[in-house]
Amino acid sequence: MSRLLATVAAVAVVVSSFAINTNIALGHERRAVGPYTFVVGWINEPAYVNAANGLSLDVTETSSSRPVEGLAKTLQAEVIVGGGAKKLSLDLTAEEETPGHYAGSFIPTKTGDYIFHIFGTTGSTRVDERFESGPNTFDGVASTDSLQFPDRIVANSDLAARLDSLQTLVIAAIVIGAVALLASVRGLVIRRR
Amino acid sequence: MRRLAFMVACVLSGAVLLGGAAEAHANYVRSNPASDARLVKPPTEVRIEFSEPPDPKGSEIQVLDTNGKRHDKGDVGPSGDPNGLRVSLEPIPDGGYTVAWTTTSAVDGHTTKGSFAFVVGSGPLPTPPPVPDAAPPPSPLEIAGRALSYAGIALGLGTAFFVLLVAPAATDPRRESSLLGLAGALIVAGSLTLVVDQGATLPPRLGVMLAVRAFAGLVLAAVSITPRLALMRPVGALAGGGIMTIGPLATFRPRRMIALAAGIAAAMTATLVSHATALGSLKSMALDFVHVLSVSVWTGGVVALLWGVLLVRRDETAEDARALGATVWRFSVTAMIATALLITAGVLQAFDRLVLIDDLYETPYGIALAVKITLVLVAVAIGAVNLLRWGPRLRAGIRARAALVRDTVAETAIFIVIIVAASFLTAFAPPAQPSAAAYDRTQHVAGLRLEMLVASGGAGRNTYALRVHQGLAPVAGAEKVAFRFTMVEHDMGQQELVATERAAGEYVAEGSPTAMYGTWKIQTIVRIVGREDVSTVFTLPVSAPTGGGTTTSQVVTIGPYTAIVFTDPATPQSGAPIGMFAVLVGKDGNPVTGKQVTATFSGPSTQAPIAGIEDAATLGPGRYKFAITALDAGKWNITISVGNEGAGAYSLDVSR
């Protein structure tokens, strides 16, 4: 009986789990910055490695939802990976068709999390915000492995990692070869004596 | 030979009988109050369960408030559980408390330390003091005691083996006696040093083993005297004849047999207090014993060859050289077999004790092992030169004794360093030492050593810890350490816990992301200033409910609905808050939202009904949470009702 109950529980939990999806990653992160609302994410979603993409930024007045224009000159943006290991300043450009929308293009070359650092001023409000990809904000950069067909193109980072691991083997092989060579030379010398 | 085989069989069977399934260090397993528990009522005692029997004599549990004032009564004693200790508490007010424990393993006397925190009433958990190494580094006295013991064992066993089975006639008896006497003295001195190192905290089992070892050392010392007694036989007879009782032992073969048995017995004690016995498998113990025996035959044999043969015999004539060459050849063959056994047993043991190949340079145990391996290889190379170059020369009647003396002196010097390395090796905890965590895996990623520990293997609230090391040093002050959870079997989305640094290089997060049993992937992200993120994935199996009390998940039918009810934590304790959840599912399998769900309690004491809180944004649709402040220990019958549409019964056991 208990086994039956456990089975029923398992099935019920599994069935219910499809509906209880509590943490769907959002496309953009929405954040209040003073009297403004910043919405940050990728230009193209999902973001794939080695594909043209960039920062997508929308700024509105929180009280009126009115888009805020002219920030390309007063705001600066940079994209950061890891603990500030690499940074890239982005040129923020405004889109005339979509007031309050700004973009900064670049090509992400690594999978994983990215941080958009936006700083400067919006009106009289000083801005210094970091928007980080994650399950509750916007997605990180994904690999294209699952989309490639029929042949898989190895990513540059994967190739670099493989070369790194091969380097150790190559060094070991060179050392062994050198030792073998020395031993052979010594054997020849002894034989001649 | 039969007698020898019988003795070896006895010793081996003794090793099997005496070996227990113990671990080398007593690690924390669980406690009451639990780690990070929030209690409504103050506890009257603290109980801690360890992974192996602790010795109460050498153990201490301190319960400190945030000002550092002790509130325990200092009466640490057995808790009733075979692996448990307890300490009584004074009446304590609301606030945060840290429990700092130190315990000594009853198996090998190794000390482990740790701490955890709990809170009575509301308020934050106190920050535990920086966690010291779970197994503190060994003391110089311990290293010295081990080195002396191992040197004595190798010398005694190797000399006895050499003079009994390799070159009985070629050895100078007086030099043989001096080696056996030195071996006995080293073993006794080493055992006494280890006893002094342990002091009053010497566990009884370890005490017995050291006593057996010291006795074996005394036997070796005694047999080294017997030739002299034999020479004194007439004098002894005149003195009263009492000394004649050991007369038979004065002949070479019996005393060598006794010396060999004493050496093997001493070697057995080394195995029985080793990591091999700690790992608890017969295979490990057998491998360790073979390792100790073979290294002793080899290293002790080299010293016996040097001191008892090479420094005594001459090779001026071709005949002398050939005779010496024959002895050297017999020993070379013995050494070759011993070395093959030594390397085979050592490699197989390394597989059990190392987690990653990187352990060889990233852990104290691994570094000691790497040093030992390197030195063994150098010694093997010297031995190979003796075997292939100087041995054949001697057998051809050409002088080579001086070169052999030079090489064996070099080997002896290397053996001394190997024995010191082995002393460190046996004193350090191996990387594969079982930990108290239900899940413990290590990966080496981008130059970092990441060890993931998960406290419990069940569904529900859990503690996740990541230890980050670069080489031997912990990586402190990481900008961010995050754990992202995704389920393999079903799309449950991704949940993230951000860890806080509790001790240098140890990042801990607590939560319930793995609420459902199945296979979960934990992506760890370590962000260090100035570096790219280091990320890897650990696969965590979360065990299924067994219906045997290890989970509180039950299916409850409530009118037209089915509810899956469970608690967090999965094993609730009295006095601590309990989160009870009901996932309400309709006949179509979809979650049912917007209902008034109420829990009514019947049990050991009174508990007011609690209304379920629905917060789809946080908990998910159809999931209702009942925040229970605390329940008394015992069995509770909880009726869960959905408006006027129906009610169902849920039972809950709350432990003390």
Coordinates of N, CA, C and O in Angstrom, one line a residue, chain B residues 378-437:
Chain B
V378 N 63.7 7.0 -7.3 CA 65.1 7.1 -7.3 C 65.8 5.9 -6.7 O 66.8 5.4 -7.2
A379 N 65.3 5.4 -5.6 CA 65.8 4.3 -4.9 C 65.8 3.0 -5.9 O 66.7 2.2 -5.9
V380 N 64.6 2.9 -6.6 CA 64.5 1.8 -7.5 C 65.6 1.9 -8.6 O 66.2 0.9 -9.0
A381 N 65.8 3.1 -9.1 CA 66.8 3.3 -10.1 C 68.2 2.9 -9.6 O 68.9 2.2 -10.3
I382 N 68.5 3.3 -8.4 CA 69.8 2.9 -7.8 C 69.9 1.3 -7.7 O 70.9 0.7 -8.0
G383 N 68.7 0.8 -7.2 CA 68.7 -0.7 -7.1 C 68.9 -1.4 -8.5 O 69.5 -2.4 -8.6
A384 N 68.3 -0.7 -9.5 CA 68.4 -1.3 -10.9 C 69.9 -1.3 -11.3 O 70.4 -2.3 -11.9
V385 N 70.6 -0.2 -11.0 CA 72.1 -0.2 -11.3 C 72.8 -1.3 -10.6 O 73.6 -2.0 -11.2
N386 N 72.5 -1.5 -9.3 CA 73.1 -2.6 -8.5 C 72.8 -3.9 -9.2 O 73.7 -4.8 -9.3
L387 N 71.6 -4.1 -9.6 CA 71.1 -5.4 -10.2 C 71.8 -5.7 -11.5 O 72.2 -6.8 -11.8
L388 N 71.8 -4.6 -12.3 CA 72.2 -4.8 -13.7 C 73.7 -4.6 -14.0 O 74.2 -5.0 -15.0
R389 N 74.3 -3.8 -13.1 CA 75.7 -3.4 -13.4 C 76.7 -4.0 -12.4 O 77.6 -4.8 -12.8
W390 N 76.5 -3.7 -11.1 CA 77.5 -4.2 -10.1 C 77.3 -5.7 -9.8 O 78.3 -6.4 -9.6
G391 N 76.1 -6.1 -9.7 CA 75.8 -7.6 -9.4 C 76.5 -8.5 -10.4 O 77.3 -9.4 -10.1
P392 N 76.3 -8.3 -11.8 CA 76.9 -9.1 -12.8 C 78.4 -9.1 -12.7 O 79.1 -10.1 -12.9
R393 N 79.0 -7.9 -12.4 CA 80.5 -7.8 -12.3 C 81.0 -8.7 -11.2 O 82.0 -9.4 -11.4
L394 N 80.3 -8.6 -10.0 CA 80.7 -9.4 -8.9 C 80.6 -10.9 -9.2 O 81.6 -11.7 -9.0
R395 N 79.5 -11.3 -9.9 CA 79.3 -12.7 -10.2 C 80.4 -13.2 -11.2 O 80.7 -14.4 -11.4
A396 N 80.9 -12.2 -12.0 CA 82.0 -12.6 -13.0 C 83.3 -12.5 -12.3 O 84.4 -12.7 -13.0
G397 N 83.4 -12.3 -11.0 CA 84.6 -12.3 -10.3 C 85.4 -10.9 -10.4 O 86.6 -10.9 -10.0
I398 N 84.7 -9.9 -10.8 CA 85.3 -8.5 -10.9 C 84.9 -7.7 -9.6 O 83.7 -7.8 -9.2
R399 N 85.8 -6.9 -9.2 CA 85.5 -6.2 -7.9 C 84.5 -5.1 -8.2 O 84.5 -4.4 -9.1
A400 N 83.6 -5.0 -7.3 CA 82.5 -4.0 -7.4 C 81.9 -3.6 -6.0 O 80.9 -2.9 -5.9
R401 N 82.6 -4.1 -5.0 CA 82.0 -3.9 -3.6 C 81.9 -2.4 -3.2 O 80.9 -2.0 -2.7
A402 N 83.0 -1.7 -3.6 CA 83.0 -0.3 -3.2 C 81.8 0.5 -3.8 O 81.2 1.3 -3.2
A403 N 81.6 0.2 -5.1 CA 80.4 0.8 -5.8 C 79.1 0.4 -5.1 O 78.2 1.3 -5.0
L404 N 79.0 -0.8 -4.8 CA 77.8 -1.3 -4.1 C 77.6 -0.6 -2.8 O 76.5 -0.2 -2.4
V405 N 78.7 -0.5 -2.0 CA 78.6 0.2 -0.7 C 78.1 1.6 -0.9 O 77.2 2.1 -0.2
R406 N 78.7 2.3 -1.9 CA 78.3 3.7 -2.2 C 76.8 3.8 -2.5 O 76.1 4.6 -2.0
D407 N 76.4 2.9 -3.4 CA 75.0 2.9 -3.8 C 74.0 2.6 -2.7 O 73.0 3.2 -2.5
T408 N 74.4 1.6 -1.8 CA 73.4 1.2 -0.8 C 73.4 2.3 0.3 O 72.4 2.4 1.0
V409 N 74.6 3.0 0.5 CA 74.5 4.1 1.5 C 73.6 5.2 1.0 O 72.8 5.7 1.7
A410 N 73.6 5.4 -0.3 CA 72.7 6.4 -0.9 C 71.3 6.0 -0.8 O 70.4 6.8 -0.4
E411 N 71.0 4.7 -1.0 CA 69.7 4.1 -0.9 C 69.2 4.3 0.6 O 68.1 4.7 0.8
T412 N 70.1 4.0 1.5 CA 69.7 4.1 3.0 C 69.3 5.5 3.3 O 68.3 5.8 4.0
A413 N 70.1 6.5 2.8 CA 69.8 7.9 3.0 C 68.4 8.2 2.4 O 67.6 8.9 3.1
I414 N 68.1 7.7 1.3 CA 66.8 8.0 0.6 C 65.7 7.3 1.5 O 64.6 7.9 1.7
F415 N 66.0 6.1 2.0 CA 64.9 5.4 2.8 C 64.6 6.2 4.0 O 63.4 6.3 4.4
I416 N 65.6 6.9 4.6 CA 65.3 7.7 5.8 C 64.3 8.8 5.4 O 63.3 9.0 6.2
V417 N 64.5 9.5 4.3 CA 63.6 10.5 3.9 C 62.2 9.9 3.5 O 61.2 10.5 3.8
I418 N 62.2 8.7 2.9 CA 61.0 8.1 2.6 C 60.2 7.8 3.8 O 58.9 8.0 3.9
I419 N 60.8 7.4 4.9 CA 60.1 7.1 6.1 C 59.6 8.3 6.8 O 58.4 8.3 7.3
V420 N 60.3 9.4 6.7 CA 59.8 10.7 7.2 C 58.5 11.1 6.4 O 57.5 11.5 6.9
A421 N 58.6 10.9 5.0 CA 57.5 11.3 4.2 C 56.3 10.4 4.5 O 55.2 10.8 4.5
A422 N 56.6 9.1 4.8 CA 55.5 8.2 5.1 C 54.9 8.6 6.5 O 53.6 8.4 6.7
S423 N 55.7 9.1 7.4 CA 55.1 9.6 8.6 C 54.1 10.7 8.4 O 53.1 10.8 9.1
F424 N 54.5 11.7 7.6 CA 53.5 12.7 7.2 C 52.3 12.2 6.5 O 51.2 12.5 6.8
L425 N 52.6 11.2 5.6 CA 51.5 10.6 4.8 C 50.4 10.0 5.7 O 49.2 10.2 5.5
T426 N 50.9 9.3 6.7 CA 49.9 8.6 7.6 C 49.3 9.5 8.6 O 48.2 9.2 9.2
A427 N 49.9 10.7 8.8 CA 49.3 11.6 9.8 C 48.3 12.5 9.2 O 47.4 13.0 9.8
F428 N 48.4 12.8 7.9 CA 47.5 13.7 7.2 C 46.2 12.9 6.8 O 46.3 11.7 6.5
A429 N 45.1 13.6 6.7 CA 43.9 12.9 6.3 C 43.9 12.8 4.7 O 44.2 13.8 4.1
P430 N 43.7 11.7 4.1 CA 43.7 11.6 2.7 C 42.5 12.3 2.1 O 41.5 12.5 2.7
P431 N 42.7 12.8 0.8 CA 41.6 13.6 0.2 C 40.3 12.8 0.1 O 39.2 13.4 0.2
A432 N 40.4 11.5 0.0 CA 39.1 10.7 -0.1 C 38.6 10.3 1.3 O 37.7 9.5 1.3
Q433 N 39.0 11.0 2.3 CA 38.5 10.7 3.6 C 37.0 11.0 3.6 O 36.5 12.0 3.2
P434 N 36.2 10.0 4.1 CA 34.7 10.2 4.1 C 34.4 11.4 4.9 O 34.9 11.7 6.0
S435 N 33.5 12.3 4.4 CA 33.1 13.4 5.2 C 31.7 13.2 5.7 O 31.0 12.2 5.3
A436 N 31.2 14.1 6.5 CA 29.9 14.0 7.1 C 28.8 14.3 6.1 O 27.6 14.0 6.3
A437 N 29.1 15.0 5.0 CA 28.1 15.4 4.1 C 27.5 14.2 3.3 O 28.2 13.2 3.0

